[in-house]
Coordinates of C-alpha atoms and ligand atoms in Angstrom, one line a residue:
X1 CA -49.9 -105.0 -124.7
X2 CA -52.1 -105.8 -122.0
X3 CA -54.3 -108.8 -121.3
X4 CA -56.4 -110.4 -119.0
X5 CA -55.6 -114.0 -117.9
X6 CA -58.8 -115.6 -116.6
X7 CA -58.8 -119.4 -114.6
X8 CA -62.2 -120.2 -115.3
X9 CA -64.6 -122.5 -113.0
X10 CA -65.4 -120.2 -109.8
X11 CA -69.0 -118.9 -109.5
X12 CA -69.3 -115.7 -108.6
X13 CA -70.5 -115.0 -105.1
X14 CA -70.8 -112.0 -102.9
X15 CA -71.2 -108.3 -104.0
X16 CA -70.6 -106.0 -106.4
X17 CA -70.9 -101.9 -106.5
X18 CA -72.2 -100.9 -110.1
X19 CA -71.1 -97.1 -111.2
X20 CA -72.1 -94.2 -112.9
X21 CA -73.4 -94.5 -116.3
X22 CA -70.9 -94.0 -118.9
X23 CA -72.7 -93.3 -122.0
X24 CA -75.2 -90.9 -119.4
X25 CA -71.3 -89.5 -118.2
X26 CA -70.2 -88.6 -122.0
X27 CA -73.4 -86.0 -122.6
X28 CA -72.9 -84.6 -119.3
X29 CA -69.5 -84.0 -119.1
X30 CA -69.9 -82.1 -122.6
X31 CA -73.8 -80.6 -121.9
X32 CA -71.6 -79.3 -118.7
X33 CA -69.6 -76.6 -120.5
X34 CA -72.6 -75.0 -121.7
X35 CA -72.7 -73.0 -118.7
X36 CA -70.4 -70.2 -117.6
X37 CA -70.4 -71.6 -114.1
X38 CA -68.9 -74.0 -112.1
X39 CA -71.1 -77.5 -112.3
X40 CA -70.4 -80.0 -110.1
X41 CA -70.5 -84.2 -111.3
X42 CA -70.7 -86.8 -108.9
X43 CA -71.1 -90.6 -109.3
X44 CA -68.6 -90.2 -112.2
X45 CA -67.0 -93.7 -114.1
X46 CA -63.4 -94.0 -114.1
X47 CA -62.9 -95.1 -117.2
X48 CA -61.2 -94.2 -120.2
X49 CA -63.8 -93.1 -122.5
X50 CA -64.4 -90.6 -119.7
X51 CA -60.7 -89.3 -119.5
X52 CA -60.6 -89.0 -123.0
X53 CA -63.4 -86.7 -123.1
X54 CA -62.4 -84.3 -119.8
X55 CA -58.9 -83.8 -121.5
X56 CA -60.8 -82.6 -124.8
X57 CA -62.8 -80.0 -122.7
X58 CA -59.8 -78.9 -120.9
X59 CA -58.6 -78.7 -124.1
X60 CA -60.8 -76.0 -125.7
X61 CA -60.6 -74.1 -122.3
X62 CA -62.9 -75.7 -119.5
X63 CA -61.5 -75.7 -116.4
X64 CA -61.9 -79.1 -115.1
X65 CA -61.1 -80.4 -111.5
X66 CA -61.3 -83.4 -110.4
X67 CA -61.9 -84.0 -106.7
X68 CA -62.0 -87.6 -107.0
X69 CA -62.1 -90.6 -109.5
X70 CA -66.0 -90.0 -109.4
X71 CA -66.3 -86.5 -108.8
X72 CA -65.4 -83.5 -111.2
X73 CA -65.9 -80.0 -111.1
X74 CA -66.1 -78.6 -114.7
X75 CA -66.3 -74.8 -115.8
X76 CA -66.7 -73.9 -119.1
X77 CA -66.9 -70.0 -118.5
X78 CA -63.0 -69.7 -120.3
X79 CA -63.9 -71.6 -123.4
X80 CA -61.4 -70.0 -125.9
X81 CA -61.7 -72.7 -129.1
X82 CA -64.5 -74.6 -131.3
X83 CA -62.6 -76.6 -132.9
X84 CA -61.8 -80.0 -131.3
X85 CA -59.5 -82.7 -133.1
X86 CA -57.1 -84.7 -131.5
X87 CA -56.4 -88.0 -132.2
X88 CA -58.2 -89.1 -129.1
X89 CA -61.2 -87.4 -129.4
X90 CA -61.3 -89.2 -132.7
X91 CA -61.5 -92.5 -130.9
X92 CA -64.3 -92.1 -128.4
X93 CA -68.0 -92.0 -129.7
X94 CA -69.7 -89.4 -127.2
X95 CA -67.4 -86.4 -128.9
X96 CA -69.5 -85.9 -131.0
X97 CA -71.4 -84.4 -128.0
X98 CA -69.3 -81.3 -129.0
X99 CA -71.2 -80.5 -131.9
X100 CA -74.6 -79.7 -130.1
X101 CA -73.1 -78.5 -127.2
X102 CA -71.0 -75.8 -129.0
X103 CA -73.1 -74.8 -131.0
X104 CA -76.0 -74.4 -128.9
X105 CA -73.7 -71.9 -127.0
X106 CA -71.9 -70.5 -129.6
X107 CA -73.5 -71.0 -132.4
X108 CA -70.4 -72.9 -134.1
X109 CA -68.5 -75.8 -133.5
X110 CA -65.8 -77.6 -135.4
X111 CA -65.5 -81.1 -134.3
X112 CA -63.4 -84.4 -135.7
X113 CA -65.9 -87.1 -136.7
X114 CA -66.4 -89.7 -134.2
X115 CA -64.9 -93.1 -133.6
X116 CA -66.6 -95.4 -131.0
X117 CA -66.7 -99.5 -131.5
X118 CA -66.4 -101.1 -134.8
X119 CA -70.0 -102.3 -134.7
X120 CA -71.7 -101.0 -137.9
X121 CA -71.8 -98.2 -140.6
X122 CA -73.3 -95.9 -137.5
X123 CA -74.2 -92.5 -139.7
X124 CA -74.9 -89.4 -138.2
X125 CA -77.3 -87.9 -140.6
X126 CA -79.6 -87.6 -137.9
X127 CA -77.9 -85.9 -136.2
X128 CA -77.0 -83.1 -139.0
X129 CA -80.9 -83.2 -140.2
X130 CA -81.5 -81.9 -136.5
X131 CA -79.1 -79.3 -136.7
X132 CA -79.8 -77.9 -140.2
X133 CA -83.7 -77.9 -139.0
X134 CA -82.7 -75.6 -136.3
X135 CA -80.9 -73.4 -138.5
X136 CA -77.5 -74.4 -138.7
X137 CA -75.2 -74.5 -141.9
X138 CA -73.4 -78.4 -141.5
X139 CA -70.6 -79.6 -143.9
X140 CA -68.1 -82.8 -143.0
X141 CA -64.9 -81.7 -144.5
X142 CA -61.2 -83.2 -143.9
X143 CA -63.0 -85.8 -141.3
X144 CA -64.2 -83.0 -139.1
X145 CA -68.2 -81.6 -139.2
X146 CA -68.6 -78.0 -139.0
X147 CA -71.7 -76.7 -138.1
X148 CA -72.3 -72.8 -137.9
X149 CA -75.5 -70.4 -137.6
X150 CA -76.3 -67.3 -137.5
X151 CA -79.0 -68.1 -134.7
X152 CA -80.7 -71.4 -133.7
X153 CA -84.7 -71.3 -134.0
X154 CA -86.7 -74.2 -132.0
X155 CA -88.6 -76.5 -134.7
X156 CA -90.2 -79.7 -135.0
X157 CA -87.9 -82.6 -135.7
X158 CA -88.7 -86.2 -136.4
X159 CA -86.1 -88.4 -136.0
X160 CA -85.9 -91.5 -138.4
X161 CA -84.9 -94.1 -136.2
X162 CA -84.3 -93.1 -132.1
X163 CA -81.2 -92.8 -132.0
X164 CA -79.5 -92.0 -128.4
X165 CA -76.7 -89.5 -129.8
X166 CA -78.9 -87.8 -132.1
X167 CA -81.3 -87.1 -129.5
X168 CA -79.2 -86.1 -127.4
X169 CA -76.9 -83.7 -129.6
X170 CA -80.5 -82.2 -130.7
X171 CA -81.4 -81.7 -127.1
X172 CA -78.9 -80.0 -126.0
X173 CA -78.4 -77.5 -129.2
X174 CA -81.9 -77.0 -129.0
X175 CA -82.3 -76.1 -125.5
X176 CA -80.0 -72.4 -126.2
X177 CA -82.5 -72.3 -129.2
X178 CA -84.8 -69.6 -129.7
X179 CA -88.5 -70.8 -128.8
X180 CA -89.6 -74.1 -129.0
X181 CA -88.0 -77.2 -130.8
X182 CA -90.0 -80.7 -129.9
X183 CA -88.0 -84.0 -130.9
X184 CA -90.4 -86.5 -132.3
X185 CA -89.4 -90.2 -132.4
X186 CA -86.7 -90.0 -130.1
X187 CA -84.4 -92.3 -128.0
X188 CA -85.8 -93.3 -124.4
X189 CA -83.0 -95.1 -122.9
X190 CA -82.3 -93.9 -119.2
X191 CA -79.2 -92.1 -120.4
X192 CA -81.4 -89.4 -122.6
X193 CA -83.4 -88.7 -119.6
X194 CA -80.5 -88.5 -117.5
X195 CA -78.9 -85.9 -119.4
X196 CA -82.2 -83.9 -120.1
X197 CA -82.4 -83.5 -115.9
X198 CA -78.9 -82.9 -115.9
X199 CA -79.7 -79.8 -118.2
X200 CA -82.8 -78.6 -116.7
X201 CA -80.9 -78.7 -113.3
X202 CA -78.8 -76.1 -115.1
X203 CA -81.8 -74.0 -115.9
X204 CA -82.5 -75.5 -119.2
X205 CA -86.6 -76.2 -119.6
X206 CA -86.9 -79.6 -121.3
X207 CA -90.1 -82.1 -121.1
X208 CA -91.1 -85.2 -122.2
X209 CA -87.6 -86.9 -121.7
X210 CA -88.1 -90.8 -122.0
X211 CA -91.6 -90.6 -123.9
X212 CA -92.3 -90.4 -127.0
X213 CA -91.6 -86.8 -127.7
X214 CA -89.3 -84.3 -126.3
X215 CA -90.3 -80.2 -125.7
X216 CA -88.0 -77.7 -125.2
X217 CA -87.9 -74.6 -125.2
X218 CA -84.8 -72.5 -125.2
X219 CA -83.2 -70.3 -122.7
X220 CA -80.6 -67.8 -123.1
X221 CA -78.2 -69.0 -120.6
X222 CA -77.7 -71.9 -118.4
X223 CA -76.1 -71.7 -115.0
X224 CA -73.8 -73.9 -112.6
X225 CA -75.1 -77.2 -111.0
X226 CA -74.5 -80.0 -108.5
X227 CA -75.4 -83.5 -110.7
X228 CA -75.5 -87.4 -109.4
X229 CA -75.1 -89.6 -112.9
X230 CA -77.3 -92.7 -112.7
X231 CA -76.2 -96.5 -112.4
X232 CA -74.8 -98.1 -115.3
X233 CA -77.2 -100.2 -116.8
X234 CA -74.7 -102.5 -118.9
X235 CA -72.5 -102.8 -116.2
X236 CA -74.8 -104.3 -114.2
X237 CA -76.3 -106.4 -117.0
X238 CA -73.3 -107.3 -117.7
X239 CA -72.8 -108.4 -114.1
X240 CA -75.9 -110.2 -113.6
X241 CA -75.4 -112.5 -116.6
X242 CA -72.2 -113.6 -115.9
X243 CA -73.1 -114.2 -112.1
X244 CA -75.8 -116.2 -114.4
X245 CA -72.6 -118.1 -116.4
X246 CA -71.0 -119.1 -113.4
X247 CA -73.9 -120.2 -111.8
X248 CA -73.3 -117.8 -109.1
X249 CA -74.8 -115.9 -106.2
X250 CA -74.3 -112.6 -106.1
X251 CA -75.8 -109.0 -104.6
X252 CA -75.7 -106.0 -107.2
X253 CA -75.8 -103.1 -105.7
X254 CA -76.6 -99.5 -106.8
X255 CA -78.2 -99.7 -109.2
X256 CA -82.3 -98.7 -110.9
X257 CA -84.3 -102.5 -111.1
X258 CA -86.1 -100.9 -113.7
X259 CA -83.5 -99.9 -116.1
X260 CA -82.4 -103.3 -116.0
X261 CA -86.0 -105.2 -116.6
X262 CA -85.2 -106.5 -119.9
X263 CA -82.8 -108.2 -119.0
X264 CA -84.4 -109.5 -116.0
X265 CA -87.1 -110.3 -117.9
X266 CA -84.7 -112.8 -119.9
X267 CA -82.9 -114.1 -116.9
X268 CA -86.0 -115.2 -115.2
X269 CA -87.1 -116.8 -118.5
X270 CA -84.3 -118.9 -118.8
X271 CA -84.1 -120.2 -115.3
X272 CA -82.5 -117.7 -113.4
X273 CA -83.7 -116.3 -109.8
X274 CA -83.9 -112.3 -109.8
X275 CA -84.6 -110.7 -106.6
X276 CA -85.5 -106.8 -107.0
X277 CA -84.9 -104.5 -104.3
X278 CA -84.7 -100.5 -104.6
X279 CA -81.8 -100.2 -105.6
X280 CA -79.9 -103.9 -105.8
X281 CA -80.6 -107.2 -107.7
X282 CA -79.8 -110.5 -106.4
X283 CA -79.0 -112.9 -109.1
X284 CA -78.6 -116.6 -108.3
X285 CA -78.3 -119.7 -110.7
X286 CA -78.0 -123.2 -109.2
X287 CA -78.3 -125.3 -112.2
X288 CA -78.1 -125.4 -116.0
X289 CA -80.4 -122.3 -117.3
X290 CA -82.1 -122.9 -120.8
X291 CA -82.7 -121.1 -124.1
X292 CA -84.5 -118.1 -125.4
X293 CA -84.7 -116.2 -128.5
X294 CA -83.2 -112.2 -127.8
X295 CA -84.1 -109.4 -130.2
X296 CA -82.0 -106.2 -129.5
X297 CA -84.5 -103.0 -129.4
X298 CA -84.2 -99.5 -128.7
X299 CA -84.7 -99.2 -125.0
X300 CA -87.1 -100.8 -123.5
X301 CA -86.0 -103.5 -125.2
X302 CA -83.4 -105.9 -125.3
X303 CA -80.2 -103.6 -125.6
X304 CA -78.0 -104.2 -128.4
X305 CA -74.8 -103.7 -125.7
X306 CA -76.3 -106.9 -123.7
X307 CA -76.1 -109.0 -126.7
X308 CA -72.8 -110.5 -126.3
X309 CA -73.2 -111.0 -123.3
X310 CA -76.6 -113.0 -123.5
X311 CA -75.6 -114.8 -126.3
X312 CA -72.3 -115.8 -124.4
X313 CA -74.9 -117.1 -121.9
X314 CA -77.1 -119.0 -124.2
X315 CA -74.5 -120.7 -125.9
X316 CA -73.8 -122.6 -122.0
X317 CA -77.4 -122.9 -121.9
X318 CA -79.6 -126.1 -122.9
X319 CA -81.5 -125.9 -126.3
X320 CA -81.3 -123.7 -129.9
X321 CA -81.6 -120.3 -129.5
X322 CA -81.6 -117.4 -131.8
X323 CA -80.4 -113.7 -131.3
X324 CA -81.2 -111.6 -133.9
X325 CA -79.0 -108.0 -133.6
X326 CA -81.3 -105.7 -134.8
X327 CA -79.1 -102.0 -134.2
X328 CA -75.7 -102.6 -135.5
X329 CA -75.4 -104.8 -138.3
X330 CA -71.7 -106.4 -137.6
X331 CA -72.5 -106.9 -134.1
X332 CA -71.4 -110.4 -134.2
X333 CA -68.0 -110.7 -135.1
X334 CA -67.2 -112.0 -131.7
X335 CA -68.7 -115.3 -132.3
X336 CA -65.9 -116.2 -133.9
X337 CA -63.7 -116.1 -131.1
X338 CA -66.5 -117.9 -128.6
X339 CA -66.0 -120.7 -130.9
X340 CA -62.6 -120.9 -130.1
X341 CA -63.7 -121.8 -126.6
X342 CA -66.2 -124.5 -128.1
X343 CA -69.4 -122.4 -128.3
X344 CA -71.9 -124.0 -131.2
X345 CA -73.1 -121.2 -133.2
X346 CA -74.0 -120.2 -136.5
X347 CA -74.5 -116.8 -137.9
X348 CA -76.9 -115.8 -140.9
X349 CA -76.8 -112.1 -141.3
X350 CA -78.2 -110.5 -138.4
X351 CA -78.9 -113.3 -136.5
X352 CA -77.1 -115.8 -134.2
X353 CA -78.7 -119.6 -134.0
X354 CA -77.0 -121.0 -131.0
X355 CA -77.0 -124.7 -130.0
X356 CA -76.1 -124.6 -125.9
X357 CA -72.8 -126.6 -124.9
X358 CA -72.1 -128.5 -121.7
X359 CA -69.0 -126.2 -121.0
X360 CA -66.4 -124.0 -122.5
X361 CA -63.2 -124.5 -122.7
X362 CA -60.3 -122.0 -122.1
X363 CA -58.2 -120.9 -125.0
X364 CA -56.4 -117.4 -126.5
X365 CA -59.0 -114.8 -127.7
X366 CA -58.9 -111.2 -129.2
X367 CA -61.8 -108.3 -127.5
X368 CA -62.9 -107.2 -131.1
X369 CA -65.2 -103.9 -128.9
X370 CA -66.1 -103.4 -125.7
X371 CA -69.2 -105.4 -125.0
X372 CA -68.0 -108.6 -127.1
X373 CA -64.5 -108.0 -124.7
X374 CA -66.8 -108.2 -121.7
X375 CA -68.9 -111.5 -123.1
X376 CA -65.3 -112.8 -123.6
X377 CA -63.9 -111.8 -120.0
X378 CA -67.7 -113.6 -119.2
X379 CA -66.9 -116.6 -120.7
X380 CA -63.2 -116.6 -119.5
X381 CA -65.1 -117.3 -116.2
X382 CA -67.0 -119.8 -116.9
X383 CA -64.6 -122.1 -119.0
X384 CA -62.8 -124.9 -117.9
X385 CA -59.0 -123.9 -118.1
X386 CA -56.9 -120.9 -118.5
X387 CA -58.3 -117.9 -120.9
X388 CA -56.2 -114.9 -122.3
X389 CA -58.3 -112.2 -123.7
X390 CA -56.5 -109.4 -125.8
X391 CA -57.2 -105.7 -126.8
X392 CA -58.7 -105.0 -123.6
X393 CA -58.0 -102.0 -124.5
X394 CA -61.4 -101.6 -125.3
X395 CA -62.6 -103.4 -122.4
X396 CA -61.2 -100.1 -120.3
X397 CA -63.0 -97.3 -122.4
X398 CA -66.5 -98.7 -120.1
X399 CA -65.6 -100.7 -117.0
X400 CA -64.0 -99.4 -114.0
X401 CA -61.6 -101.7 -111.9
X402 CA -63.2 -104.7 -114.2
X403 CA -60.2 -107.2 -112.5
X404 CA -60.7 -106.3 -109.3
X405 CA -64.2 -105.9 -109.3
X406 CA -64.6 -109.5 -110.5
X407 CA -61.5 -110.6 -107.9
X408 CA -64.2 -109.7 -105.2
X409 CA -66.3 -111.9 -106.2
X410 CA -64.4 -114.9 -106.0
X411 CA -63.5 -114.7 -110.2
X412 CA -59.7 -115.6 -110.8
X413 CA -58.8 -113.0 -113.0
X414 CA -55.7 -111.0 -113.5
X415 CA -54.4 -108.1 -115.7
X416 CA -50.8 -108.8 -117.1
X417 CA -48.5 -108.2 -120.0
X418 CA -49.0 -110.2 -123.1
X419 CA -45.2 -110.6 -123.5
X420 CA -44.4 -111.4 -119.5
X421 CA -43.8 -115.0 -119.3
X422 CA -43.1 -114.8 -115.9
X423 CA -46.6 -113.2 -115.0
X424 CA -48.6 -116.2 -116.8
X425 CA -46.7 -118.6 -114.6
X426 CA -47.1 -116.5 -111.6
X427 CA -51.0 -116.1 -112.1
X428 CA -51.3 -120.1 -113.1
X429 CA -48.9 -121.1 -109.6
X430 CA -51.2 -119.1 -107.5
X431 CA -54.9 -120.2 -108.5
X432 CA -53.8 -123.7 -108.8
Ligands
UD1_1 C1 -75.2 -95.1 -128.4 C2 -74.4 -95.7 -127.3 C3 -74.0 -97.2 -127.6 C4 -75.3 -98.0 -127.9 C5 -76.2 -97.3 -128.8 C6 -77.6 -98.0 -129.0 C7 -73.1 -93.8 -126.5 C8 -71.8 -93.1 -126.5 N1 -73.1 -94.9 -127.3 O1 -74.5 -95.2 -129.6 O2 -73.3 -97.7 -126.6 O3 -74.9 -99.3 -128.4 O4 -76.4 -95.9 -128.4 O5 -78.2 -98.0 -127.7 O6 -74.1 -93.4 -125.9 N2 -78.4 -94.1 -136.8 C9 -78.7 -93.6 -138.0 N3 -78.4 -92.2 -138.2 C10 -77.9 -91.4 -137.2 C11 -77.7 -92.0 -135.9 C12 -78.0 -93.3 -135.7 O7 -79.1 -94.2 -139.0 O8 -77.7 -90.2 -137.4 C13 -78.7 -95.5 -136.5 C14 -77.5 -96.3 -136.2 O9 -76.8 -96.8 -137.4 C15 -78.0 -97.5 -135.4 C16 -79.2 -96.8 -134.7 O10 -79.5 -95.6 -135.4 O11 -78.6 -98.5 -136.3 C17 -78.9 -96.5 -133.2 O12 -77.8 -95.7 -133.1 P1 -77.6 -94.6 -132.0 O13 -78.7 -94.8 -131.0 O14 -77.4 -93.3 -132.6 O15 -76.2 -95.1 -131.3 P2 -75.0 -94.3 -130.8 O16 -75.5 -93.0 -130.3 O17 -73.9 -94.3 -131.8

């Protein structure tokens, strides 16, 4: 098994290059085979969740090339199977993608239930009440939902909470619908948008993206395009907070200042200095930064996959705070493992009342999902002493080159075998 081994104490200085959006990658890679010509992704993440999802395409018949790590050329002209259910797919949450995307095209799709962090219940009736409005016959049998219709006919859904994947999956079966479906209630993080221009620059005819209600109205066929994915938001949240934790200096480039304001917002509160340009952040933190109470929102609020990372942050920070996880309802298991490196908090259901410490200290923790992995690697950093974090794993389904990229700025981090002695020794020899 692999870990990272982390010295702690360096602030991070310098620069950093943020890249394509993941979650925005997983609905385009999939909305991309709904065209029987080649489409063209650049600004692609090389990460796993990503791989995963490109070798389930391939597997039902897209041709996918990549021309790079960032850049793919996908063609799902030769699509020769609905049904998608391999053990990886099973693993990832953005297959379910596969659903709307099938069936929009072909009017059926059989596709294994998906996995995704271990964060809460995370249903998918929406999702199925979308479908079923426009038309389609839904069961979940044997761990797999099948949808089928005869045809798809545009309609007026209101979603029940915004969620991101159901707004999306609705989007995109909608958007081979006949006439006109509008999506009331829906999801307005930058990813939803992202994948709605990504459609309509395949000829599909959606408005409203990122308000609150989405028209479209469906087209018969959708042809080959040449896409740019956006910035990842969390990676460079992610980023700026533990340049924060370090009490760091460092550039963030590519990235969109606005996608990132609520976070900002809660940098600046607590002490930080945030620089916008158009498209960088400079974060800088000279001295100890101080609390805040964090509610995680649909977008454009706090997001719920910032939270461990802020709360990492507060618990450094002076004063109580409280962060109250409002999304995912075992969001916080991670806290667990913070104390382990001597952060003060207690949790009461959804919420996490933090009491700042001086300093953390390094010790032997477990990534229980990707974001808590991050707040871990994040606190890694800024602890005093060696810190192994495990099940990175998870860590790697939504952060490219995460060693390296935090090598370059000075962070003394290092990827290694859990069982290699010899590699510990090595890593501690050469940053003592
Ligand atoms: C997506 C993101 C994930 C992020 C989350 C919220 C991807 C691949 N993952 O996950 O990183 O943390 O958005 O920003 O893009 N819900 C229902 N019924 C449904 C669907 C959702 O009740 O049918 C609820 C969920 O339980 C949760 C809330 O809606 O409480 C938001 O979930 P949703 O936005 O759907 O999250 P995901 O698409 O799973």
């Amino acid at each position: 098994m692999k870990q990272y081994i982390i010295k702690g104490g360096t602030p991070l200085r310098g620069e950093v290059t943020i890249g394509g959006a993941k979650n925005a990658a997983l609905g385009i890679i999939v909305a991309a085979i709904m065209a029987n010509e080649p489409v063209r992704i650049e600004n692609l993440p090389d990460v796993d969740d990503v791989r995963v999802l490109l070798d389930a395409i391939e597997g039902i018949g897209a041709i996918v090339e990549r021309e790079d790590a960032h850049t793919v050329r996908i063609n799902g002209a030769l699509i020769n199977a609905l049904s998608v259910d391999e053990d990886a797919i099973r693993k990832i949450r953005g297959s379910y993608y596969l659903v709307g995307a099938l069936l929009g095209k072909y009017k059926k799709a059989l596709v294994a239930l998906p996995g995704g962090c271990q964060i809460g219940s995370r249903p998918i009736d929406q999702h199925i009440k979308g479908f079923e409005q426009l038309g389609a016959e839904v069961t979940i049998h044997h761990g797999k939902i099948d949808a089928k219709a005869e045809t798809l006919r545009g309609e007026h859904i209101y979603l029940d909470c915004p969620s991101v994947g159901a707004t999306i999956n609705i989007m995109m079966a909608a958007c081979m619908a006949e006439g006109k479906t509008v999506i009331e209630n829906p999801a307005k993080e930058p990813h939803i948008v992202d994948v709605a221009n990504f459609l309509n620059s395949m000829g599909a005819n959606i408005k409203g993206a990122g308000t609150d209600a989405i028209r479209i109205r469906g087209v018969e066929s959708l042809h080959g395009s040449e896409y740019s994915i956006i910035p990842d938001q969390i990676e460079a949240g992610t980023y700026m907070l533990a340049v924060a934790a370090t009490g760091g200096d460092v550039y963030i480039q590519n990235v969109i200042p606005k996608h990132l304001e609520a976070i900002t917002a809660k940098l600046v509160e607590i002490g930080a200095v945030v620089e916008e340009f158009d498209d960088c952040v400079h974060v800088r933190a000279d001295h100890r930064l101080s609390y805040a109470n964090v509610k995680t929102m649909p977008y454009p609020g706090f997001p719920t996959d910032m939270q461990p990372q802020m709360a990492t942050l507060l618990a450094l920070s002076e004063g109580t705070s409280i962060v109250t996880e409002t999304i995912f309802e075992t969001r916080l298991k991670y806290v667990s493992e913070l104390r382990r490196m001597g952060a003060n908090i207690a949790v009461e259901g959804n919420a996490a009342f933090i009491t700042g410490v001086d300093g953390f200290s390094g010790a032997k923790v477990s990534a229980p999902d990707l974001r808590a992995g991050a707040a871990l690697v994040m606190a890694g950093l800024a602890a005093e002493g060696f810190t192994c974090v495990d099940q990175i794993q998870y860590i790697e389904r939504g952060y490219e080159n995460f060693e390296e990229k935090i090598r370059s700025l000075g962070g003394q981090i290092d990827k290694i075998d859990s069982e290699d002695e010899r590699a510990v020794r090595k890593f501690k020899m050469k940053v003592s």
